[in-house]
Every structure is written in structure tokens, then in C-alpha cells.
CSV table of C-alpha atoms and ligand atoms in Angstrom, one decimal:
chain,number,residue,atom,x,y,z
A,1131,MET,CA,0.0,-0.1,0.0
A,1132,LEU,CA,1.3,3.5,-0.8
A,1133,ARG,CA,1.1,6.1,2.1
A,1134,ALA,CA,2.0,9.7,2.1
A,1135,PRO,CA,4.3,10.8,4.8
A,1136,SER,CA,3.0,13.1,7.6
A,1137,SER,CA,4.4,16.5,7.4
A,1138,THR,CA,6.9,15.7,10.2
A,1139,GLY,CA,8.1,12.5,8.6
A,1140,GLY,CA,10.1,11.9,5.5
A,1141,ARG,CA,12.5,14.7,5.7
A,1142,HIS,CA,15.1,14.5,2.9
A,1143,LYS,CA,18.5,15.5,3.3
A,1144,ARG,CA,20.0,18.1,0.8
A,1145,ARG,CA,23.1,16.9,-1.0
A,1146,THR,CA,25.0,19.0,-3.7
A,1147,GLY,CA,25.3,18.0,-7.3
A,1148,ARG,CA,22.6,17.6,-9.9
A,1149,GLY,CA,20.1,14.6,-9.4
A,1150,ARG,CA,21.4,13.7,-6.1
A,1151,ASN,CA,18.8,15.4,-4.2
A,1152,ALA,CA,16.3,13.4,-6.2
A,1153,GLN,CA,18.3,10.2,-5.4
A,1154,ALA,CA,18.1,11.1,-1.8
A,1155,VAL,CA,14.4,11.6,-1.8
A,1156,PHE,CA,13.9,8.4,-3.8
A,1157,GLY,CA,16.1,6.3,-1.9
A,1158,CYS,CA,18.2,4.8,-4.5
A,1159,ARG,CA,18.1,4.3,-8.5
A,1160,SER,CA,16.8,0.8,-8.5
A,1161,GLN,CA,13.8,1.5,-6.1
A,1162,ILE,CA,12.3,4.0,-8.3
A,1163,GLY,CA,10.6,6.9,-6.8
A,1164,LEU,CA,10.5,5.3,-3.3
A,1165,TYR,CA,12.0,6.2,-0.1
A,1166,ILE,CA,11.2,4.6,3.3
A,1167,ILE,CA,10.8,6.0,6.6
A,1168,LYS,CA,12.4,3.7,9.2
A,1169,ARG,CA,10.5,3.5,12.1
A,1170,VAL,CA,12.5,1.2,14.4
A,1171,LYS,CA,10.2,0.7,17.5
A,1172,GLU,CA,12.1,-2.0,19.4
A,1173,SER,CA,14.7,-4.6,19.0
A,1174,GLY,CA,14.0,-8.3,18.9
A,1175,ALA,CA,11.7,-10.4,16.7
A,1176,GLN,CA,8.6,-8.5,17.5
A,1177,GLY,CA,10.2,-5.2,16.7
A,1178,LYS,CA,11.7,-6.6,13.4
A,1179,LYS,CA,8.2,-7.8,12.4
A,1180,GLU,CA,6.6,-4.5,13.0
A,1181,GLU,CA,9.4,-2.7,11.2
A,1182,GLN,CA,8.8,-4.9,8.3
A,1183,GLU,CA,5.1,-4.2,8.3
A,1184,ASN,CA,5.9,-0.5,8.6
A,1185,ARG,CA,8.2,-0.5,5.6
A,1186,LYS,CA,5.4,-2.2,3.6
A,1187,GLU,CA,3.1,0.7,4.6
A,1188,THR,CA,5.4,3.7,4.6
A,1189,VAL,CA,6.5,3.9,1.0
A,1190,THR,CA,6.3,7.7,0.5
A,1191,MET,CA,5.4,10.1,-2.1
A,1192,LEU,CA,7.0,13.3,-3.4
A,1193,GLY,CA,4.5,16.0,-2.4
A,1194,ALA,CA,3.6,18.7,-4.9
A,1195,VAL,CA,2.0,22.1,-5.3
A,1196,VAL,CA,0.5,23.7,-8.3
A,1197,VAL,CA,0.9,27.3,-8.8
A,1198,GLY,CA,-1.7,29.0,-10.9
A,1199,ILE,CA,-5.3,27.6,-11.5
A,1200,GLY,CA,-6.0,28.2,-15.1
A,1201,THR,CA,-6.3,25.5,-17.8
A,1202,ALA,CA,-2.9,23.8,-17.4
A,1203,GLY,CA,-3.0,24.0,-13.6
A,1204,TRP,CA,-6.2,22.3,-13.3
A,1205,VAL,CA,-5.1,19.6,-15.6
A,1206,ARG,CA,-1.9,19.1,-13.5
A,1207,ILE,CA,-4.2,18.4,-10.4
A,1208,ARG,CA,-6.5,16.1,-12.3
A,1209,ASP,CA,-3.5,14.1,-13.6
A,1210,MET,CA,-1.8,13.8,-10.2
A,1211,LEU,CA,-5.0,12.7,-8.7
A,1212,ALA,CA,-5.3,9.9,-11.3
A,1213,PRO,CA,-1.8,8.9,-12.6
A,1214,VAL,CA,-1.2,6.3,-15.1
A,1215,PRO,CA,-0.9,3.0,-13.1
A,1216,GLY,CA,2.4,1.7,-12.8
A,1217,SER,CA,4.0,5.0,-14.0
A,1218,PRO,CA,6.5,6.9,-12.0
A,1219,ALA,CA,3.8,9.7,-11.8
A,1220,GLU,CA,2.1,7.5,-9.2
A,1221,LYS,CA,4.8,8.9,-6.7
A,1222,LEU,CA,3.6,12.4,-6.9
A,1223,ALA,CA,1.0,13.5,-4.4
A,1224,VAL,CA,-0.6,16.9,-4.9
A,1225,ARG,CA,-0.8,18.6,-1.4
A,1226,GLY,CA,-2.2,22.1,-2.5
A,1227,PHE,CA,-2.4,24.9,-5.0
A,1228,ILE,CA,-1.5,28.4,-4.9
A,1229,SER,CA,-3.5,31.2,-6.5
A,1230,ARG,CA,-3.6,35.1,-6.3
A,1231,ARG,CA,-7.3,34.7,-6.0
A,1232,SER,CA,-9.0,33.2,-2.9
A,1233,LEU,CA,-10.5,30.0,-4.2
A,1234,ASP,CA,-12.6,27.1,-2.8
A,1235,SER,CA,-11.0,23.7,-2.9
A,1236,GLN,CA,-10.4,22.4,-6.5
A,1237,GLN,CA,-11.0,18.9,-7.3
A,1238,GLY,CA,-10.7,18.2,-3.5
A,1239,VAL,CA,-7.4,20.0,-3.1
A,1240,SER,CA,-7.1,22.9,-0.9
A,1241,GLN,CA,-5.4,26.3,-1.4
A,1242,ILE,CA,-2.2,27.0,0.5
A,1243,SER,CA,0.0,30.0,0.9
A,1244,VAL,CA,3.3,30.6,-1.1
A,1245,GLU,CA,4.9,30.6,2.4
A,1246,ALA,CA,3.6,27.1,3.4
A,1247,ALA,CA,4.5,25.7,0.0
A,1248,ILE,CA,8.2,27.0,0.4
A,1249,SER,CA,8.6,25.8,3.9
A,1250,ARG,CA,6.6,22.5,4.2
A,1251,GLU,CA,8.9,19.7,4.3
A,1252,ASP,CA,6.3,17.5,2.8
A,1253,ILE,CA,6.2,19.6,-0.4
A,1254,HIS,CA,9.2,18.7,-2.6
A,1255,VAL,CA,7.8,19.7,-6.1
A,1256,ALA,CA,6.3,22.8,-7.6
A,1257,PHE,CA,4.4,23.1,-11.0
A,1258,ILE,CA,4.5,26.6,-12.4
A,1259,CYS,CA,1.2,27.0,-14.4
A,1260,THR,CA,0.8,30.7,-14.3
A,1261,GLU,CA,0.9,33.2,-17.1
A,1262,ASN,CA,4.4,33.3,-18.9
A,1263,VAL,CA,5.5,36.6,-17.5
A,1264,SER,CA,5.5,35.3,-14.0
A,1265,HIS,CA,7.3,32.0,-14.6
A,1266,GLU,CA,10.7,33.1,-14.0
A,1267,ASP,CA,10.1,34.5,-10.4
A,1268,ASN,CA,8.0,31.5,-9.6
A,1269,VAL,CA,10.6,29.1,-10.8
A,1270,ARG,CA,13.5,30.9,-8.9
A,1271,MET,CA,11.7,31.1,-5.7
A,1272,PHE,CA,11.0,27.3,-5.6
A,1273,LEU,CA,14.3,26.4,-6.7
A,1274,GLN,CA,15.9,28.7,-4.1
A,1275,ALA,CA,13.8,26.7,-1.5
A,1276,GLY,CA,15.4,23.4,-2.7
A,1277,LYS,CA,12.3,22.2,-4.6
A,1278,HIS,CA,12.0,20.3,-7.9
A,1279,VAL,CA,10.2,22.5,-10.6
A,1280,CYS,CA,8.2,21.6,-13.6
A,1281,VAL,CA,7.2,24.8,-15.5
A,1282,GLU,CA,4.9,25.0,-18.4
A,1283,TYR,CA,6.8,26.6,-21.5
A,1284,PRO,CA,8.4,29.0,-21.8
A,1285,MET,CA,10.4,28.8,-18.8
A,1286,THR,CA,11.5,32.5,-19.0
A,1287,MET,CA,11.2,35.4,-21.2
A,1288,ASN,CA,14.9,35.8,-21.8
A,1289,HIS,CA,17.8,33.4,-22.5
A,1290,LYS,CA,20.0,34.6,-19.7
A,1291,ALA,CA,17.5,34.0,-16.9
A,1292,ALA,CA,16.9,30.5,-18.1
A,1293,VAL,CA,20.8,29.8,-18.0
A,1294,GLU,CA,20.8,31.2,-14.4
A,1295,LEU,CA,17.9,29.1,-13.4
A,1296,TYR,CA,19.6,25.8,-14.7
A,1297,GLY,CA,22.6,26.8,-12.8
A,1298,LEU,CA,20.6,27.3,-9.7
A,1299,ALA,CA,18.9,24.0,-10.0
A,1300,GLU,CA,22.2,22.4,-10.4
A,1301,GLU,CA,23.6,24.1,-7.3
A,1302,LYS,CA,20.5,23.0,-5.4
A,1303,GLY,CA,20.7,19.4,-6.7
A,1304,VAL,CA,17.0,19.4,-7.9
A,1305,VAL,CA,15.3,18.9,-11.2
A,1306,LEU,CA,14.2,21.7,-13.3
A,1307,HIS,CA,12.0,20.6,-16.2
A,1308,GLU,CA,10.2,22.5,-18.9
A,1309,GLU,CA,6.9,21.0,-20.4
A,1310,HIS,CA,6.9,20.6,-24.2
A,1311,ILE,CA,3.7,18.9,-24.9
A,1312,GLU,CA,4.0,20.0,-28.6
A,1313,LEU,CA,6.7,17.4,-29.0
A,1314,LEU,CA,4.5,14.6,-27.6
A,1315,THR,CA,1.6,15.0,-30.0
A,1316,GLU,CA,0.9,12.3,-32.4
A,1317,ASP,CA,0.6,14.9,-35.2
A,1318,TYR,CA,4.3,15.8,-34.2
A,1319,ARG,CA,5.7,12.3,-34.0
A,1320,GLU,CA,4.2,11.5,-37.3
A,1321,LEU,CA,5.7,14.6,-38.9
A,1322,LYS,CA,9.1,13.8,-37.4
A,1323,ARG,CA,8.9,10.2,-38.8
A,1324,THR,CA,8.0,11.6,-42.2
A,1325,VAL,CA,10.7,14.1,-42.4
A,1326,ALA,CA,13.3,11.7,-41.2
A,1327,GLY,CA,16.1,11.0,-43.7
A,1328,LYS,CA,14.9,13.9,-46.1
A,1329,VAL,CA,17.1,16.9,-47.1
A,1330,LEU,CA,15.3,20.2,-46.5
A,1331,GLN,CA,15.7,22.8,-49.4
A,1332,LYS,CA,13.4,25.4,-47.9
A,1333,GLY,CA,10.3,25.7,-45.7
A,1334,SER,CA,7.8,27.6,-43.7
A,1335,LEU,CA,5.6,27.0,-40.7
A,1336,HIS,CA,2.6,29.4,-40.4
A,1337,PHE,CA,0.7,29.4,-37.0
A,1338,THR,CA,-2.6,31.1,-36.5
A,1339,GLY,CA,-4.5,31.4,-33.3
A,1340,GLY,CA,-6.9,33.6,-31.2
A,1341,ALA,CA,-5.9,36.7,-29.6
A,1342,LEU,CA,-3.0,36.4,-27.0
A,1343,LYS,CA,-4.1,36.6,-23.5
A,1344,PRO,CA,-2.4,39.3,-21.3
A,1345,GLY,CA,0.7,38.1,-19.6
A,1346,PHE,CA,1.8,35.6,-22.2
A,1347,GLY,CA,4.6,38.0,-23.7
A,1348,PHE,CA,6.2,38.5,-27.0
A,1349,LEU,CA,5.1,36.2,-29.9
A,1350,ALA,CA,8.4,34.5,-30.1
A,1351,PHE,CA,8.0,33.3,-26.5
A,1352,SER,CA,4.4,32.7,-26.5
A,1353,GLY,CA,4.9,30.7,-29.6
A,1354,ILE,CA,8.1,28.9,-28.5
A,1355,ALA,CA,6.4,25.5,-29.2
A,1356,ARG,CA,6.4,26.2,-33.0
A,1357,LEU,CA,10.2,27.1,-32.7
A,1358,THR,CA,10.7,24.0,-30.9
A,1359,TRP,CA,9.2,21.9,-33.6
A,1360,LEU,CA,11.5,23.5,-36.1
A,1361,VAL,CA,14.7,23.1,-34.1
A,1362,ASP,CA,13.8,19.4,-33.3
A,1363,LEU,CA,13.1,18.7,-37.0
A,1364,PHE,CA,16.0,20.6,-38.5
A,1365,GLY,CA,18.6,21.1,-35.9
A,1366,GLU,CA,20.4,24.3,-34.9
A,1367,LEU,CA,19.2,27.4,-36.6
A,1368,SER,CA,20.3,31.1,-36.7
A,1369,VAL,CA,18.0,34.2,-37.2
A,1370,THR,CA,18.5,36.5,-40.3
A,1371,ALA,CA,15.5,38.8,-40.1
A,1372,ALA,CA,12.4,39.3,-38.1
A,1373,THR,CA,9.5,41.7,-38.2
A,1374,VAL,CA,6.3,42.3,-36.3
A,1375,GLU,CA,2.9,43.9,-37.3
A,1376,GLU,CA,0.7,45.0,-34.5
A,1377,ASP,CA,-2.7,46.5,-34.3
A,1378,VAL,CA,-3.4,46.9,-30.5
A,1379,SER,CA,-7.0,48.2,-31.2
A,1380,ARG,CA,-7.8,44.9,-32.9
A,1381,SER,CA,-5.7,42.6,-30.6
A,1382,TYR,CA,-4.0,41.5,-33.8
A,1383,SER,CA,-0.3,40.7,-34.1
A,1384,LYS,CA,1.9,38.9,-36.7
A,1385,MET,CA,5.5,38.0,-36.5
A,1386,THR,CA,7.7,36.9,-39.4
A,1387,ALA,CA,11.1,35.4,-38.5
A,1388,THR,CA,13.5,34.1,-41.1
A,1389,LEU,CA,15.8,31.5,-39.9
A,1390,LEU,CA,18.7,29.4,-41.6
A,1391,THR,CA,19.5,25.9,-40.8
A,1392,SER,CA,23.1,25.0,-40.3
A,1393,ASP,CA,23.5,24.1,-43.9
A,1394,ASN,CA,21.9,27.5,-45.0
A,1395,ARG,CA,18.6,26.4,-45.9
A,1396,PRO,CA,15.9,29.1,-45.2
A,1397,LEU,CA,12.9,28.6,-42.9
A,1398,VAL,CA,10.1,31.2,-42.4
A,1399,TRP,CA,8.3,31.0,-39.1
A,1400,ILE,CA,5.1,33.2,-38.9
A,1401,GLU,CA,2.9,33.5,-35.7
A,1402,GLU,CA,-0.3,35.3,-36.3
A,1403,ARG,CA,-2.8,35.9,-33.6
A,1404,GLY,CA,-6.0,37.8,-33.6
A,1405,PRO,CA,-9.8,37.3,-32.6
A,1406,GLY,CA,-11.5,34.7,-34.6
A,1407,LEU,CA,-8.2,33.2,-36.4
A,1408,PRO,CA,-8.6,29.5,-36.3
A,1409,ARG,CA,-6.0,27.5,-34.3
A,1410,ALA,CA,-3.9,26.0,-37.2
A,1411,LYS,CA,-0.4,25.1,-38.2
A,1412,ASN,CA,0.2,25.4,-41.9
A,1413,ILE,CA,3.4,23.8,-43.2
A,1414,ASN,CA,5.3,24.0,-46.5
A,1415,PHE,CA,8.5,21.9,-46.4
A,1416,HIS,CA,10.3,21.4,-49.7
A,1417,PHE,CA,12.8,18.4,-49.6
A,1418,ASP,CA,15.1,17.0,-52.2
A,1419,SER,CA,12.5,14.3,-52.9
A,1420,CYS,CA,9.1,15.7,-52.2
A,1421,THR,CA,7.1,18.6,-50.7
A,1422,LEU,CA,5.1,18.5,-47.5
A,1423,THR,CA,2.1,20.9,-47.5
A,1424,GLN,CA,0.0,19.2,-44.8
A,1425,LEU,CA,0.6,17.5,-41.5
A,1426,PRO,CA,0.5,13.8,-42.0
A,1427,PRO,CA,-2.8,12.3,-40.4
A,1428,ALA,CA,-2.0,10.8,-37.0
A,1429,PRO,CA,-4.3,9.0,-34.6
A,1430,ARG,CA,-5.1,10.5,-31.1
A,1431,ALA,CA,-2.8,9.4,-28.3
A,1432,ALA,CA,-4.3,7.0,-25.7
A,1433,VAL,CA,-2.6,8.9,-22.9
A,1434,GLY,CA,-3.2,12.7,-22.5
A,1435,LEU,CA,-0.2,15.1,-23.5
A,1436,PHE,CA,0.1,16.7,-20.0
A,1437,MET,CA,0.1,13.1,-18.4
A,1438,GLN,CA,2.7,12.0,-20.9
A,1439,ASP,CA,4.8,15.1,-19.7
A,1440,LEU,CA,4.0,14.4,-16.0
A,1441,ILE,CA,5.5,10.8,-16.5
A,1442,HIS,CA,8.4,12.2,-18.2
A,1443,PHE,CA,9.0,14.7,-15.4
A,1444,SER,CA,8.4,12.1,-12.6
A,1445,ALA,CA,10.9,9.8,-14.4
A,1446,LYS,CA,13.5,12.6,-14.2
A,1447,LEU,CA,12.8,12.8,-10.5
A,1448,ALA,CA,13.2,9.1,-10.2
A,1449,ASN,CA,16.8,9.2,-12.0
A,1450,GLN,CA,15.2,7.2,-14.8
A,1451,VAL,CA,16.2,9.5,-17.6
A,1452,ASP,CA,19.6,9.2,-19.4
A,1453,PRO,CA,21.8,12.2,-18.5
A,1454,LYS,CA,22.6,12.5,-22.2
A,1455,GLU,CA,18.8,13.0,-23.0
A,1456,LEU,CA,18.8,15.6,-20.2
A,1457,GLN,CA,21.6,17.6,-21.6
A,1458,ARG,CA,20.2,17.4,-25.1
A,1459,GLU,CA,16.9,18.7,-23.9
A,1460,LYS,CA,18.7,21.6,-22.0
A,1461,VAL,CA,20.6,22.6,-25.0
A,1462,ARG,CA,17.4,22.7,-27.2
A,1463,ILE,CA,15.5,24.6,-24.7
A,1464,LEU,CA,18.3,27.2,-24.3
A,1465,HIS,CA,18.9,27.4,-28.0
A,1466,CYS,CA,15.2,28.0,-28.5
A,1467,LEU,CA,14.9,30.8,-26.0
A,1468,GLU,CA,18.3,32.4,-27.4
A,1469,LEU,CA,16.6,32.4,-30.9
A,1470,ALA,CA,13.3,33.9,-29.5
A,1471,GLN,CA,15.2,36.7,-27.7
A,1472,ARG,CA,17.1,37.4,-30.9
A,1473,ILE,CA,14.0,37.6,-32.9
A,1474,GLU,CA,12.4,40.0,-30.4
A,1475,GLN,CA,15.5,42.1,-30.6
A,1476,LEU,CA,15.1,42.4,-34.3
A,1477,CYS,CA,11.6,43.1,-34.1
A,1478,GLN,CA,12.1,45.9,-31.8
A,1479,SER,CA,15.0,47.4,-33.7
B,2587,LIG,P1,-4.6,30.4,-18.0
B,2587,LIG,O1,-4.9,31.9,-18.3
B,2587,LIG,O2,-5.9,29.6,-18.2
B,2587,LIG,O3,-4.2,30.3,-16.5
B,2587,LIG,C1,-3.1,31.0,-15.9
B,2587,LIG,C2,-3.6,31.0,-14.4
B,2587,LIG,O4,-2.5,31.4,-13.6
B,2587,LIG,C3,-4.6,32.0,-14.2
B,2587,LIG,O5,-5.7,31.2,-13.4
B,2587,LIG,C4,-4.0,33.1,-13.2
B,2587,LIG,O6,-4.9,33.6,-12.3
B,2587,LIG,C5,-3.0,32.2,-12.6
B,2587,LIG,N1,-1.8,33.0,-12.3
B,2587,LIG,C6,-1.1,34.1,-12.8
B,2587,LIG,N2,-0.2,34.4,-12.0
B,2587,LIG,C7,-0.2,33.8,-10.9
B,2587,LIG,C8,0.5,33.9,-9.7
B,2587,LIG,N3,1.6,34.7,-9.5
B,2587,LIG,N4,0.3,33.2,-8.6
B,2587,LIG,C9,-0.8,32.2,-8.7
B,2587,LIG,N5,-1.6,32.2,-9.9
B,2587,LIG,C10,-1.2,32.9,-10.8
B,2587,LIG,O7,-3.4,29.9,-18.9
B,2587,LIG,P2,-2.9,28.4,-19.3
B,2587,LIG,O8,-3.5,28.0,-20.7
B,2587,LIG,O9,-3.4,27.5,-18.1
B,2587,LIG,O10,-1.4,28.5,-19.5
B,2587,LIG,C11,-0.6,28.5,-18.3
B,2587,LIG,C12,0.8,28.2,-18.8
B,2587,LIG,O11,0.8,26.8,-19.3
B,2587,LIG,C13,1.4,29.1,-19.8
B,2587,LIG,O12,2.7,29.2,-19.4
B,2587,LIG,C14,1.2,28.4,-21.1
B,2587,LIG,O13,2.3,28.7,-22.0
B,2587,LIG,C15,1.3,26.9,-20.6
B,2587,LIG,N6,0.7,25.9,-21.5
B,2587,LIG,C16,-0.6,26.0,-21.6
B,2587,LIG,C17,-1.2,24.9,-22.4
B,2587,LIG,C18,-2.6,24.8,-22.5
B,2587,LIG,O14,-3.2,23.8,-23.2
B,2587,LIG,N7,-3.5,25.6,-21.9
B,2587,LIG,C19,-0.4,24.1,-23.2
B,2587,LIG,C20,0.8,24.1,-23.1
B,2587,LIG,C21,1.5,25.0,-22.1
């Protein structure tokens, strides 16, 4: 039986070095996601028996808090309450949520204060699901407190801050994970399979969607999911030009960025937002052998996207993810943020 620790139990010792804190919390690599509170009551056979019983019952969990109760925050709570059986996400237990508003309990989970979340020893993990502009401060605050962090993309609104946050996570020995559900969609997986082995000549990705909500930042950051597709498909990119058109009175904006692949193939990325615009991705990729003008059809995934991301994050907490993959992810995330910042600079100049 799995049982959450009491708030006085299950203290985890801080160690230095990336991933060691996760390892301390979980006990050891081979016992994924588990740490056991030893309650040695007395010596002798009876004591041993009781201890064995307690061991069975006190498999503890990683307590989590969700910051920001919008669409993403609500889904995070839902997924932690009903994780995929047998997955490492089962080791997460949601202990509360934080909101600027004063709210009733959500899905049976109570609101708690920032101070409580920071100081409680039974809270080890924070999910940052606020508007983009407040991600950086929230991530920093929880990392400083020695908590693992999962932040919805984009982690920050500038490259330098993200480098600092990764450094802070390393210093504290905790996991810093940025959600990228766009890479987990069946549409994207199918596109990636289709593109594999083809040589790009030129291409474009034009995203349209409804007006941007306040607090979601400049288009290159709010739309970083599209940039992440391009980098994941075609490798490292550079920015050669970028412009933005804005009509504040109509809540309309359009950004056009020209990118180059490492072998000098041009890619155009357009983000266009405004009331009534359909949410759509239009692609036009010319390869040596064919042209792709539509996303290849793909079935819907059996497991939801946020749940897939939750499993990936909790696998990181359990030290189940290859360090080389972690490094690749970090390099990709920082590269995309650097490109987004360069695009913003060019649009402003
Ligand atoms: P949303 O507007 O529905 O929710 C944001 C919530 O955060 C609001 O309820 C707001 O009150 C709250 N909030 C803002 N600042 C806060 C603070 N300082 N403390 C506590 N609460 C605060 O937005 P959303 O769609 O849920 O998006 C949230 C994040 O998730 C964004 O970064 C977005 O890029 C990312 N994301 C969302 C989706 C999605 O499908 N909705 C998908 C991928 C990524």
C-alpha cells in the first residue's frame, strides 16, 4: 500500500550535485521513486516484524504544489490525482495549490499560501502553471527553496535568466523541467517520422490562433512551441531577419522570422494571432525528394499530453532519464530561448 508521509516525517537531506537530491528523496536508483521512513520501534523479533510491516506501509510520496489554477494548472491537479497506473507519476501526491485569488478547494485539493509551500517539508515539487511573464520569478523562488520544478513553457522570457535558473537547479541538486507537450503530440511524432532522412531545401511554418491573453509575452516566446518543432526537426538554427505587425486596437499581431539551418537552408516562421483566427499550423516543407504541405494524419494518443509530460518529469525525479537526454533537452531549450530573444530584438530594432 502506498501512504503519504506526515508533514513531520520523510525529511530528505539536501546533497549537492545535480540529481542527488532526487536520489536522496527516492532512496536509490533501482527502487524508483521510493523512499522509506524507518520506524524502528524496538529490538528483537517483534520489533523486526513491526518494522517490516511499517516498511510495507510507509512507501512515501513526493508532495507537490500547483501554482496557477488556469487550464494547465487544473489539468496538472487532475493528472496527479489519477496518474497512469504503474508509471513514476504515481509517486507524486498533490498537497495544495497556490492562486492570487482566494478560491474554494479544486478537485478536492485545498489552497495554500506561498510561504507554506516553500517551508513545508512534505512539499518537494512545484508545478508553475501561471501566465508566462511570472514563470521566471516563481521558478527561482521554488528552486531557492530546494524544490524540484516543472514549469510550463516558456521557462522565462529571456535566455540569460534560463541559464541562471538551470545553474541554480544544479547548485541545489534539484530537477528543473520545462514542459513541451507539442513534441508529444501524435501529429508531431508522425511529422518527425515523415521528415526523417529527407534533405530540406526550404520551408515555412505559419501558425494562426486567437488573440493572445495578457501576460503571455512577445510572440516569439508565447509561440516557442512552434520554434521548438523547427529546431527539433531541422537542428540548430540562426535568425537572419524578423519583423512584427501589431494592431493593438484589434488585438492583432503577426511576427515573421527568417531562419537558416546549419547548412544555410531558409525557414520562415510566422506567428499570427487575432480574434477569430482559427488555431492551425500550416506547413510547407520542400525536400530534395518531395514537398510536404499538410501535417500527415495521425491517430489521437491514448494517454493525454500533460499526463505524458508528467510521466517524463517524474521519471526525471526518479533518476530514470539518461543524462545525455537531459543534456540534449537543456541545449534545445536554451537554444530556442536564445533564438526567441534574438527575434524579439530584431522586431524591436
Ligand atoms: P490560463 O490563463 O488559463 O491560466 C493561468 C493562471 O495562472 C490563471 O488562473 C492566473 O490567475 C494564474 N496566475 C497567474 N499568475 C499567478 C501567480 N503569481 N500566482 C498564482 N496564480 C497565478 O493559462 P493556461 O492556458 O493554463 O497557461 C498557463 C501556462 O501553461 C502558460 O505558460 C502556457 O504557455 C502553458 N501551457 C498551456 C497549455 C494549454 O493547453 N492551456 C499548453 C501548453 C502550455
